[in-house]
Amino acid sequence: MFIVVFILFFANIFYLPHAECDRNDGFREVEEKREGTVLKSSEHQFTTDFRFVVMSDIHAMASYSWANTTENKDLDLYKDQLRVLNHIKDDYGGEFVALPGDIASYGSLTLDKIVTRIGGDLSVEEAVYRAGMNCYNTTRQLFREAGYNTLLATIGDHDIGGNEGFRADLPLSKLRTIPQARRAFGDGFNRDDDGEFLFKSQWFDNKDGGVISRPLGTTYENTTFAFVHNNLLLVTIDAFELVGDGTENFIDRENGLGGEGSVTCTVDSGGLHLLWLENILRKGRDDSSIKHIIVQSHLPIIQPVRKVSCSGQFLDYGEDSEFWRLMNEYGVDIYLAGEVHANTATLTRYKGSDLVQLVTRGNFFNNFLTIDVSENVLDIKIYNEIGKMNKFNAQYIKSGELKIDKTSSITKLSSSGMLELLDLSSALLSFDFETILPLGTRQIPGFRGKNILVATEATIRGKRCNESIHNLGGFGAQYDAVVGNVGLVEGRNGGQAGNFTSESRMAIYGTGPFSAGQAISFGLWFKTTESSKHMVLFHYSNIWGGYVPTNVGKDYFTLVLENGIPVVYTHIHATIRSSIPNMLADGQWHHIAVSMPRNSCYVSEIELYVDGIMVNTTSTNDQPIFQTTSGKSSLGGYGFAMTGFEDAFPGRGPFIGLLDDFTLFGRPLTTIDTDFPEAKISRTEKSKPCTDSGETFRINGMKRSCEWVARRNPTKRCAKKQGTIASYCPF
């Protein structure tokens, strides 16, 4: 019998087997020394207590919105999905399934179309609720029929109308029906046929002090909840919040927040939601029967992460958020997220914590995790779809493993394959141009061909491309480049280089790695004699929506060689231009590096290096950088980016010449960055002592005060002492 004690949870007295061959032979050892923690590979043998399955962003369920469960069971989609789920249950098991968001998708439908498709004499709000209930009831029945009776579902942006539906100024806006969409999600997944909340347990009321299983009295009381199974506490968090009255789109360029219309992603707004979470985590930490704590929400926190054809939303303030702080301080083991349709495992940078962020994909059941839970070990395996059809093959191969071993006082982690812990300090992208292989030689997850799972050709800017250059950086195969008409010729130091003409194409199918204000740096070698052309060396921009030619909305990022002079564009009128005395289209090898020195830096702060030396620059339309989160990157042209750039820049074209050794980091460049061969990045002195609060300096030709700089770089504030500023002003 379930017992729930409703308490004032803000009171201080309460805490408010299947064997597949691995592509990697065994574990690749991970050894990392961190403050207070040593990570090593672990071969600890243990007896599994239970297993559960994780599927993020399964999508495709919106088709069930327009009829009841009985009618939906006759659909071919239902039969295909049931066949695949039966295979997963039979071969891989699992006592329950966690779904970290985006089960359905209504963003591309207007509210009027939803009413029409539902039929009957319903209001807009009633139609949205009915559609959600149809969808989620059918989804529960589908999993139940496969043997999974318990679903722990996290609300995603698509489940409540995103992405287009979050905009206050678009015909597709669904801001007015977010309450109904949220209620349908909670009622459809988290209540039984009698309307009783499903996830109640005696653990929430015992002699050691009680907590309630969900944050009653908040917007999230039906979609945020805690679940206890054996020795595991799993907390599900709804992290979507309407900003103000929803009449204006929210974007904060200075702090890199928002950017998704009137809905932002946060748990930090204060009140009972965050307090409830802290009470739950405190009790989980202090209860000796709880050996492991997992939190799931829809959005990645640590950035950057791998992404595929997604909007790339993120949690506001990320690793600086109270949400992340609580998870680290209360000993959470794993943070599960989705949203980005790709797999990334990242270890926290929080001192004294071993929290791992696991962001995974599950689109059309093409990828899933199994998590084996025992007394002291969490063993996570990832399975990736294989087969000849483009979906629903019901064939999987183990593609990675992560083990968290807490047997001793020092937590040990081992990782391999798709779950290898990402090194955020190393290059994410790296192309050496030594080898060009047929496209499809290795799978780019999510990049499907027509009627086949693994794409073998693509059309980029009107050119058929069927080759690939493999990514040697930390983002791996997910960011292999799709290539067409690129030749290999003798390059620098006896190696190969890519020979680009106006017919050449080289584009990355994976989304990102740019994201809002996230600091990015990159560098490449080039050689050209085209001194009278404007040519694209590197480009990143959105793949959906309209071309943004003004300073409204999000940015893009293009490195252009204009008559031999490097120029960076973040908008059509926002640029930073090098002031080098000699143009670089001289038939010699040169190295260019571009670095954002901090998150959400101003355009004028971008650092530009030529042959390893930082050069003077001038900027136009200075503002904080806020990159589109749904873009793709390319070399030598516009790649997979949306159309419109050719019209906006009619005098600009593809790069003609040689390219070599492209490298991109998800961080600023360091003082000496040895990842760039022969180009040791060397900074000139960029600080002066400030002797008076009113003293000004010339920064890129603009007069700036020390306070001006401090406001835009709060991590390096100038400290006033007795009317003077004693520290150095970074600029």
XYZ file of C-alpha atoms in Angstrom:
731
model
C 0.000 0.000 0.000
C 1.361 3.381 -0.957
C 1.370 6.043 1.723
C 1.833 9.727 1.031
C 2.142 12.253 3.809
C 1.547 15.800 2.635
C 3.862 18.048 4.549
C 5.207 21.527 4.357
C 8.342 20.482 2.551
C 9.947 23.838 3.058
C 10.031 23.279 6.818
C 13.541 22.743 8.154
C 12.636 19.562 10.046
C 11.913 17.669 6.804
C 13.948 16.807 3.756
C 11.383 18.503 1.943
C 22.160 -9.726 -21.386
C 22.792 -9.483 -24.105
C 26.357 -9.905 -25.450
C 27.207 -8.010 -28.619
C 30.667 -7.602 -30.051
C 32.095 -4.212 -29.156
C 33.785 -2.179 -31.860
C 36.422 -1.364 -29.305
C 38.212 -4.384 -27.850
C 37.472 -3.972 -24.160
C 37.819 -0.688 -22.306
C 40.144 2.008 -23.400
C 41.734 2.973 -20.127
C 40.842 6.386 -18.800
C 43.270 7.909 -16.348
C 42.740 11.454 -15.273
C 44.077 13.239 -12.254
C 41.741 15.806 -10.812
C 41.596 17.663 -7.570
C 40.479 15.083 -5.039
C 39.700 12.355 -7.580
C 41.660 9.756 -9.508
C 39.958 7.999 -12.396
C 41.153 4.633 -13.583
C 39.673 1.769 -15.548
C 37.825 -0.694 -13.357
C 37.434 -4.406 -13.908
C 35.386 -4.858 -10.749
C 33.112 -7.909 -10.975
C 29.671 -7.577 -9.463
C 26.242 -9.118 -9.403
C 23.622 -6.952 -11.060
C 20.617 -6.176 -8.866
C 18.475 -4.778 -11.652
C 18.595 -3.094 -15.040
C 16.658 -0.289 -16.661
C 16.641 1.231 -20.147
C 17.066 4.854 -21.270
C 15.688 6.225 -24.552
C 16.033 9.963 -25.212
C 14.071 11.906 -27.817
C 12.195 8.978 -29.312
C 9.948 11.414 -31.275
C 7.579 9.923 -33.893
C 4.807 9.513 -31.313
C 2.844 12.581 -32.453
C 1.207 10.343 -35.077
C -0.818 8.861 -32.225
C -2.353 12.228 -31.335
C -5.329 12.102 -33.688
C -7.051 8.893 -32.573
C -7.553 6.810 -29.456
C -5.310 3.935 -28.422
C -7.525 1.234 -29.924
C -7.427 2.847 -33.347
C -3.717 3.651 -33.107
C -2.849 -0.004 -32.518
C -3.879 -0.735 -36.106
C -1.306 1.680 -37.528
C 1.776 0.246 -39.273
C 3.898 2.609 -37.148
C 2.572 1.033 -33.957
C 3.270 -2.470 -35.260
C 6.830 -1.552 -36.311
C 7.569 0.098 -32.977
C 6.100 -2.820 -31.029
C 8.246 -5.263 -32.997
C 11.385 -3.293 -32.120
C 10.429 -2.855 -28.448
C 9.668 -6.563 -28.132
C 13.152 -7.296 -29.429
C 14.731 -4.849 -26.963
C 12.779 -6.288 -24.041
C 13.503 -9.893 -25.003
C 17.212 -9.436 -25.698
C 18.212 -6.632 -23.322
C 15.597 -6.679 -20.583
C 15.048 -3.811 -18.199
C 12.547 -3.348 -15.376
C 11.498 0.139 -16.440
C 12.307 2.789 -19.057
C 13.474 6.384 -18.567
C 12.517 8.794 -21.367
C 14.404 12.123 -21.092
C 11.959 14.167 -23.165
C 10.593 14.833 -26.667
C 8.188 11.967 -27.021
C 5.930 13.897 -29.386
C 6.361 16.944 -31.620
C 3.769 19.595 -32.351
C 5.990 22.553 -33.205
C 5.262 22.590 -36.952
C 1.465 22.634 -36.560
C -0.659 25.699 -35.996
C -3.231 25.532 -33.230
C -6.018 25.672 -35.828
C -4.616 22.580 -37.555
C -4.492 20.721 -34.248
C -8.189 21.521 -33.711
C -9.026 20.397 -37.243
C -7.129 17.126 -36.975
C -8.658 16.253 -33.617
C -12.144 17.032 -34.914
C -15.286 17.636 -32.920
C -16.555 20.790 -31.315
C -13.521 21.476 -29.117
C -11.811 24.671 -28.076
C -8.139 25.133 -28.901
C -7.165 24.312 -25.320
C -9.361 21.191 -25.257
C -7.952 19.984 -28.588
C -4.358 20.349 -27.426
C -5.118 18.401 -24.253
C -6.963 15.672 -26.178
C -4.112 15.319 -28.689
C -1.578 14.947 -25.874
C -3.672 12.378 -24.021
C -4.153 10.317 -27.189
C -0.409 10.386 -27.833
C 0.799 9.577 -24.331
C -1.857 6.954 -23.579
C -0.914 5.138 -26.771
C 2.790 5.441 -25.972
C 2.235 3.927 -22.517
C 0.180 1.102 -24.035
C 2.908 0.440 -26.618
C 5.599 0.048 -23.958
C 3.253 -1.882 -21.673
C 2.491 -4.353 -24.441
C 6.244 -4.904 -24.867
C 6.601 -5.650 -21.155
C 7.645 -2.236 -19.818
C 4.943 -1.284 -17.338
C 6.758 1.679 -15.811
C 7.792 4.736 -17.826
C 9.643 7.664 -16.241
C 9.028 10.397 -18.802
C 10.638 13.831 -18.782
C 8.895 16.693 -20.512
C 10.719 18.036 -23.576
C 10.346 21.233 -25.563
C 8.528 19.467 -28.403
C 5.987 18.038 -25.973
C 4.742 21.529 -25.089
C 4.951 23.198 -28.498
C 8.604 23.964 -29.195
C 10.502 25.073 -31.109
C 8.507 27.361 -33.369
C 5.699 27.299 -30.839
C 7.803 29.096 -28.220
C 8.009 32.266 -30.294
C 5.612 35.064 -29.392
C 5.743 36.548 -32.885
C 5.090 33.526 -35.125
C 1.846 32.017 -36.486
C 2.973 28.668 -35.033
C 3.051 30.063 -31.489
C 1.579 27.731 -28.871
C 2.381 29.767 -25.795
C -1.290 30.006 -24.836
C -1.640 26.203 -24.706
C 1.515 25.317 -22.750
C -0.572 24.693 -19.566
C -2.798 22.207 -21.420
C 0.151 20.488 -23.105
C 1.950 20.190 -19.759
C -1.187 18.847 -18.048
C -1.684 16.245 -20.781
C 1.918 15.075 -20.375
C 1.534 14.719 -16.608
C -1.876 13.044 -16.780
C -0.924 10.789 -19.691
C 2.312 9.460 -18.209
C 2.099 9.933 -14.462
C -1.474 9.028 -13.458
C -3.403 5.758 -13.481
C -6.855 5.211 -14.946
C -8.434 6.506 -11.751
C -6.414 9.728 -11.864
C -4.118 8.774 -8.983
C -0.490 9.863 -9.188
C 1.626 6.804 -9.972
C 4.971 7.526 -8.355
C 4.383 7.302 -4.639
C 6.422 5.215 -2.256
C 6.803 4.570 1.450
C 10.357 5.869 1.077
C 8.847 9.348 1.044
C 7.487 8.892 4.578
C 9.577 7.014 7.082
C 10.957 7.407 10.564
C 14.027 9.291 9.306
C 11.969 12.205 8.026
C 9.624 12.509 5.084
C 9.603 14.272 1.773
C 6.845 14.420 -0.782
C 7.382 12.784 -4.150
C 6.590 15.908 -6.215
C 6.624 19.694 -5.771
C 2.978 20.350 -4.943
C 1.779 23.887 -5.386
C 4.122 24.596 -8.308
C 3.692 24.633 -12.078
C 5.652 21.384 -12.129
C 3.651 19.309 -9.641
C 2.553 16.820 -12.330
C 5.776 16.676 -14.385
C 8.552 16.792 -11.772
C 8.753 13.821 -9.415
C 11.037 11.420 -7.560
C 11.020 7.647 -7.964
C 12.691 5.035 -5.759
C 13.453 1.524 -6.987
C 15.518 -0.772 -4.759
C 18.693 1.200 -3.970
C 18.207 3.853 -6.674
C 16.687 7.319 -6.387
C 15.774 8.726 -9.810
C 14.508 12.300 -9.983
C 12.700 13.652 -13.063
C 12.783 17.431 -13.606
C 10.636 19.674 -15.818
C 12.978 22.553 -16.696
C 10.857 24.757 -18.979
C 9.640 28.157 -17.810
C 7.544 30.834 -19.480
C 9.278 34.204 -19.201
C 6.990 36.958 -17.933
C 3.558 36.950 -19.526
C 4.847 35.293 -22.697
C 4.312 38.297 -24.929
C 7.977 38.955 -25.708
C 10.829 36.748 -26.845
C 13.632 36.379 -24.321
C 17.316 36.512 -25.207
C 20.112 37.796 -22.965
C 23.248 38.237 -25.063
C 25.356 39.485 -22.169
C 24.904 36.252 -20.212
C 24.118 33.834 -23.037
C 20.596 33.024 -21.801
C 17.355 32.118 -23.548
C 17.107 32.448 -27.280
C 14.096 30.134 -27.698
C 11.283 32.646 -27.755
C 9.259 33.263 -24.603
C 10.214 29.963 -22.971
C 13.574 29.529 -21.312
C 15.226 26.484 -19.780
C 15.924 26.765 -16.069
C 15.304 25.315 -12.628
C 16.899 28.333 -10.970
C 13.970 30.720 -10.787
C 13.672 30.040 -7.077
C 10.625 29.060 -5.061
C 9.433 25.620 -4.086
C 10.610 23.754 -7.194
C 14.316 24.137 -6.435
C 13.748 23.796 -2.682
C 11.848 20.567 -3.230
C 14.740 19.213 -5.312
C 17.273 20.049 -2.614
C 15.141 18.316 0.016
C 14.865 15.188 -2.140
C 18.600 15.097 -2.871
C 19.463 15.685 0.779
C 17.336 12.772 1.891
C 18.736 10.556 -0.855
C 22.272 11.387 0.229
C 21.553 10.784 3.914
C 19.502 7.585 3.536
C 21.790 4.553 3.818
C 19.413 2.443 1.704
C 19.964 4.719 -1.308
C 23.235 3.801 -3.010
C 22.841 5.731 -6.250
C 21.144 8.964 -7.333
C 20.269 9.799 -10.936
C 18.589 12.991 -12.123
C 17.029 13.322 -15.551
C 15.856 16.394 -17.402
C 15.668 17.207 -21.079
C 18.509 19.678 -21.521
C 22.300 19.375 -21.524
C 24.117 21.422 -18.885
C 27.821 20.923 -19.634
C 28.688 22.338 -23.051
C 29.693 21.618 -25.721
C 28.044 18.293 -26.560
C 27.610 16.399 -29.804
C 24.417 17.364 -31.646
C 22.500 16.154 -34.705
C 19.722 18.052 -36.507
C 18.301 19.644 -33.387
C 17.453 23.047 -31.959
C 20.314 22.654 -29.476
C 18.575 24.166 -26.462
C 20.548 24.328 -23.234
C 20.047 25.050 -19.551
C 20.481 28.703 -18.610
C 23.727 29.366 -16.699
C 24.804 25.755 -17.318
C 27.542 24.690 -14.931
C 27.049 27.902 -12.946
C 23.382 27.132 -12.279
C 21.986 26.294 -8.859
C 20.521 23.148 -10.391
C 23.993 21.873 -11.306
C 25.444 22.966 -7.974
C 22.843 20.985 -6.035
C 23.472 17.822 -8.036
C 27.217 18.067 -7.460
C 26.989 18.907 -3.772
C 24.487 16.174 -2.938
C 26.355 13.358 -4.639
C 24.298 12.726 -7.769
C 25.986 10.045 -9.870
C 24.474 10.614 -13.318
C 22.600 13.429 -14.990
C 20.576 12.079 -17.929
C 19.584 14.439 -20.757
C 18.479 14.389 -24.371
C 17.464 17.223 -26.739
C 20.473 17.060 -29.067
C 19.941 13.648 -30.723
C 23.525 12.535 -30.115
C 25.632 10.800 -27.468
C 28.119 12.517 -25.141
C 29.445 11.505 -21.730
C 31.159 14.285 -19.790
C 32.623 14.351 -16.290
C 31.794 17.359 -14.141
C 34.439 20.005 -13.502
C 32.998 20.586 -10.028
C 35.648 20.037 -7.352
C 35.103 16.926 -5.258
C 32.288 15.534 -7.417
C 32.198 12.559 -9.782
C 28.930 13.468 -11.489
C 28.716 12.345 -15.120
C 26.430 14.030 -17.632
C 25.044 11.472 -20.095
C 23.373 12.995 -23.126
C 21.985 10.366 -25.494
C 19.785 9.795 -28.539
C 16.853 7.440 -29.081
C 15.179 8.688 -32.247
C 12.947 5.959 -33.711
C 14.517 3.545 -31.179
C 17.824 3.708 -33.063
C 19.901 4.081 -29.908
C 19.396 3.260 -26.236
C 21.193 2.723 -22.948
C 21.014 -0.106 -20.459
C 21.995 0.772 -16.891
C 22.852 -2.112 -14.586
C 22.520 -1.160 -10.942
C 24.220 -3.070 -8.134
C 25.320 -2.248 -4.603
C 28.316 -0.117 -5.548
C 28.433 -0.004 -9.341
C 26.506 1.611 -12.173
C 27.356 -0.076 -15.478
C 26.041 1.754 -18.543
C 26.135 0.266 -22.019
C 25.033 1.942 -25.226
C 23.543 0.114 -28.190
C 23.397 1.559 -31.694
C 21.130 0.394 -34.504
C 22.568 -1.494 -37.464
C 20.869 -2.994 -40.497
C 19.854 -2.256 -44.065
C 16.619 -0.304 -43.510
C 16.725 3.371 -42.544
C 14.818 2.620 -39.307
C 13.171 -0.123 -37.265
C 15.809 -2.756 -38.071
C 15.569 -4.303 -34.595
C 19.302 -5.008 -34.749
C 21.817 -3.419 -32.404
C 25.496 -3.519 -31.604
C 27.115 -2.518 -28.357
C 28.934 0.731 -29.138
C 30.295 1.894 -25.810
C 30.364 1.435 -22.060
C 30.740 3.568 -18.966
C 31.272 2.077 -15.530
C 31.011 4.029 -12.284
C 32.582 1.962 -9.520
C 32.102 3.247 -5.958
C 33.441 0.139 -4.218
C 36.301 2.063 -2.610
C 36.482 5.546 -1.163
C 37.701 6.866 -4.528
C 35.203 6.551 -7.346
C 36.669 4.885 -10.421
C 35.347 5.461 -13.905
C 36.109 3.559 -17.080
C 34.708 4.465 -20.467
C 34.900 3.429 -24.108
C 33.355 3.921 -27.524
C 30.377 6.263 -27.766
C 30.451 6.678 -23.980
C 34.122 7.570 -23.713
C 34.367 10.566 -21.415
C 34.853 13.697 -23.479
C 38.027 15.664 -22.818
C 36.817 19.262 -22.936
C 40.360 20.633 -23.118
C 41.301 18.746 -26.293
C 40.272 19.435 -29.863
C 36.685 18.522 -30.737
C 37.242 18.642 -34.496
C 40.451 17.805 -36.306
C 40.931 17.198 -40.034
C 44.439 16.394 -41.281
C 43.575 15.884 -44.990
C 45.754 12.787 -45.205
C 43.028 10.407 -46.387
C 39.691 10.651 -48.191
C 37.384 7.636 -47.854
C 34.001 6.651 -49.302
C 31.117 8.188 -47.337
C 29.605 5.509 -45.123
C 32.921 3.807 -44.382
C 31.990 4.481 -40.795
C 28.537 5.478 -39.626
C 27.656 9.064 -38.800
C 24.839 8.396 -36.300
C 21.612 10.047 -37.411
C 22.809 10.650 -40.981
C 20.503 8.326 -42.883
C 20.246 7.826 -46.608
C 17.160 7.246 -48.691
C 15.768 3.938 -47.417
C 19.118 3.031 -45.821
C 20.432 3.541 -42.297
C 23.906 4.814 -43.250
C 24.119 7.591 -45.842
C 26.535 7.029 -48.708
C 25.975 10.291 -50.568
C 24.597 13.786 -50.059
C 24.021 16.934 -52.085
C 25.798 20.044 -50.811
C 25.170 23.355 -52.547
C 24.162 21.576 -55.746
C 27.098 19.156 -55.806
C 26.842 15.404 -55.267
C 29.239 14.295 -52.531
C 30.037 10.671 -51.751
C 33.331 10.893 -49.875
C 34.395 11.630 -46.326
C 37.311 12.918 -44.282
C 37.252 11.423 -40.812
C 37.249 13.641 -37.755
C 40.246 12.871 -35.533
C 39.031 15.121 -32.705
C 37.116 14.232 -29.564
C 33.699 14.478 -31.231
C 34.699 11.517 -33.374
C 32.666 9.945 -36.171
C 29.605 12.036 -35.378
C 31.467 14.956 -36.979
C 33.094 13.267 -39.957
C 33.073 15.650 -42.917
C 31.058 14.927 -46.047
C 33.287 15.733 -49.026
C 32.961 16.186 -52.756
C 35.470 17.280 -55.410
C 38.310 17.759 -52.938
C 41.638 16.398 -54.121
C 44.693 15.461 -52.093
C 48.005 17.015 -53.079
C 51.382 17.466 -51.483
C 51.047 19.704 -48.456
C 53.254 20.960 -45.684
C 56.139 18.934 -44.269
C 55.708 16.030 -46.655
C 52.059 15.383 -45.777
C 48.873 15.784 -47.771
C 46.634 18.839 -48.115
C 43.140 19.362 -49.484
C 42.973 20.948 -52.929
C 39.821 23.098 -53.160
C 38.229 24.551 -56.277
C 34.939 26.357 -56.797
C 33.342 22.903 -57.221
C 34.661 21.538 -53.903
C 32.449 20.858 -50.901
C 33.336 19.915 -47.316
C 30.591 20.024 -44.697
C 29.912 18.480 -41.298
C 26.517 16.833 -40.772
C 26.685 17.094 -36.971
C 25.185 20.253 -35.460
C 27.409 22.764 -33.653
C 29.784 22.819 -31.837
C 28.911 26.537 -31.570
C 26.114 27.228 -29.078
C 24.843 30.632 -27.903
C 27.696 32.312 -25.999
C 29.888 29.194 -25.677
C 33.547 30.101 -26.240
C 34.946 28.477 -29.379
C 38.352 28.675 -31.039
C 39.703 27.171 -34.231
C 42.635 27.326 -36.603
C 43.691 26.116 -40.033
C 46.513 26.244 -42.558
C 45.879 27.554 -46.077
C 47.705 28.513 -49.254
C 46.229 30.484 -52.145
C 47.124 32.974 -54.858
C 43.564 34.311 -55.264
C 44.277 37.858 -54.127
C 41.243 39.495 -55.730
C 38.509 37.214 -54.379
C 36.340 37.036 -51.264
C 36.458 33.365 -50.218
C 34.939 31.358 -47.345
C 37.523 29.544 -45.241
C 35.150 28.421 -42.448
C 31.415 28.838 -41.934
C 28.862 28.044 -39.231
C 25.186 29.015 -39.405
C 21.639 27.792 -38.934
C 20.137 25.058 -41.069
C 16.474 26.008 -40.478
C 14.471 29.209 -40.507
C 15.246 32.379 -42.388
C 18.511 34.099 -43.092
C 19.076 36.827 -40.479
C 20.685 39.863 -42.132
C 20.424 42.242 -39.180
C 21.597 42.383 -35.583
C 18.294 40.964 -34.342
C 18.196 37.287 -33.418
C 21.105 34.887 -33.240
C 24.507 35.047 -34.896
C 26.459 32.976 -37.363
C 30.245 32.713 -37.698
C 32.163 33.016 -40.954
C 35.917 33.362 -41.528
C 36.477 34.963 -44.916
C 39.614 35.810 -46.863
C 38.819 39.163 -48.530
C 41.487 40.030 -51.067
C 43.940 38.110 -48.902
C 42.869 39.765 -45.604
C 41.148 37.667 -42.864
C 37.718 38.921 -41.751
C 35.277 37.319 -39.291
C 31.528 37.913 -39.690
C 28.999 37.200 -36.954
C 26.269 39.100 -38.818
C 26.110 40.870 -42.130
C 27.129 44.111 -40.385
C 29.025 42.694 -37.379
C 32.663 42.005 -38.229
C 36.189 41.938 -36.933
C 38.870 42.663 -39.503
C 42.589 42.090 -39.208
C 44.932 45.029 -39.686
C 47.862 43.105 -41.120
C 50.122 45.105 -43.464
C 50.435 42.365 -46.095
C 47.726 40.278 -47.676
C 48.003 36.491 -47.268
C 47.096 35.333 -50.783
C 50.767 35.152 -51.723
C 51.136 31.473 -52.602
C 52.743 30.667 -49.236
C 51.429 28.591 -46.330
C 49.808 30.657 -43.582
C 48.034 29.752 -40.363
C 44.944 31.602 -39.112
C 43.455 31.060 -35.658
C 40.309 32.638 -34.223
C 39.459 32.606 -30.514
C 36.609 33.779 -28.314
C 38.496 34.635 -25.086
C 35.456 33.981 -22.889
C 31.815 32.978 -23.059
C 29.504 35.637 -24.513
C 32.406 37.860 -25.482
C 31.872 40.953 -27.613
C 32.697 40.847 -31.311
C 35.535 43.293 -30.631
C 37.056 40.847 -28.141
C 37.563 38.083 -30.712
C 41.263 37.304 -30.974
C 42.717 36.792 -34.438
C 46.120 35.173 -34.966
C 48.128 35.061 -38.179
C 51.042 32.633 -38.271
C 50.879 32.300 -34.492
C 50.955 36.005 -33.638
C 47.896 37.915 -32.460
C 47.199 40.802 -34.826
C 45.465 44.135 -34.359
C 41.825 44.224 -35.398
C 38.974 46.659 -35.947
C 35.338 45.798 -35.363
C 31.904 46.983 -36.471
C 28.545 46.734 -34.674
C 30.047 45.523 -31.422
C 27.759 43.335 -29.306
C 27.931 40.100 -27.265
C 28.049 36.984 -29.441
C 25.018 34.672 -29.313
C 25.383 31.915 -31.871
C 22.514 29.996 -33.368
C 22.210 26.662 -31.571
C 20.988 24.718 -34.608
C 23.794 25.383 -37.080
C 26.320 23.273 -38.943
C 29.967 23.861 -39.799
C 31.811 23.670 -43.104
C 35.195 24.374 -44.676
C 35.751 26.164 -47.964
C 32.094 27.160 -48.427
C 28.634 27.355 -46.878
C 28.098 23.588 -46.649
C 24.770 22.405 -45.224
C 23.818 25.910 -44.041
C 20.494 27.335 -45.167
C 20.292 29.284 -48.388
C 20.526 33.056 -48.447
C 24.205 33.749 -47.895
C 25.010 33.741 -51.604
C 22.382 36.441 -52.149
C 23.467 38.474 -49.122
C 27.142 38.344 -50.160
C 27.092 38.195 -53.970
C 30.825 38.844 -54.281
C 31.804 35.975 -51.996
C 32.460 32.415 -53.119
C 34.072 29.094 -52.202
C 37.725 28.924 -51.232
C 40.193 28.180 -54.026
C 43.557 26.857 -52.890
C 44.944 24.391 -50.356
C 43.693 23.685 -46.822
C 45.373 21.625 -44.128
C 45.153 20.715 -40.428
C 41.888 22.273 -39.306
C 41.392 22.126 -35.514
C 38.495 23.377 -33.370
C 38.209 23.626 -29.567
C 35.256 24.213 -27.275
C 37.279 26.724 -25.260
C 39.492 29.785 -25.757
C 43.036 29.284 -27.007
C 45.655 28.982 -24.326
C 48.812 31.081 -24.130
C 50.778 28.457 -26.040
C 48.552 26.014 -27.904
C 50.647 23.162 -29.200
C 47.659 21.578 -30.950
C 48.422 23.841 -33.889
C 51.530 22.417 -35.623
C 54.299 24.984 -36.002
C 51.951 27.824 -35.048
C 52.560 28.442 -31.368
C 49.833 30.830 -30.325
C 51.544 33.756 -28.634
C 49.624 36.563 -26.979
C 50.840 40.076 -26.675
C 50.444 41.702 -23.270
C 46.762 42.526 -22.899
C 46.622 44.082 -19.439
C 47.609 47.367 -17.906
C 47.313 48.521 -14.321
C 44.322 50.783 -13.739
C 45.201 53.643 -11.425
C 41.856 55.373 -11.411
C 38.281 54.263 -11.925
C 37.854 56.846 -14.649
C 40.952 55.912 -16.645
C 40.243 54.869 -20.225
C 42.065 52.796 -22.824
C 41.861 52.320 -26.550
C 40.390 48.918 -27.380
C 40.132 48.183 -31.099
C 40.031 51.906 -31.738
C 37.277 52.526 -29.169
C 37.696 54.364 -25.866
C 36.771 52.068 -22.987
C 36.902 52.520 -19.204
C 38.048 49.915 -16.751
C 34.485 49.616 -15.428
C 33.230 49.041 -18.987
C 35.586 46.119 -19.346
C 34.752 44.779 -15.890
C 31.011 44.783 -16.597
C 31.600 42.658 -19.678
C 34.040 40.287 -18.030
C 32.646 39.774 -14.522
C 35.024 36.922 -13.751
C 37.937 39.375 -13.863
C 36.498 42.418 -12.158
C 38.754 45.295 -11.218
C 38.695 45.735 -7.455
C 38.519 49.248 -6.042
C 40.648 50.007 -3.014
C 40.512 53.466 -1.458
C 39.409 55.088 -4.688
C 41.862 53.259 -6.910
C 41.675 50.045 -8.895
C 44.426 47.828 -7.627
C 44.163 44.904 -10.038
C 44.634 44.686 -13.800
C 41.921 45.350 -16.346
C 41.661 42.653 -19.000
C 40.962 44.074 -22.446
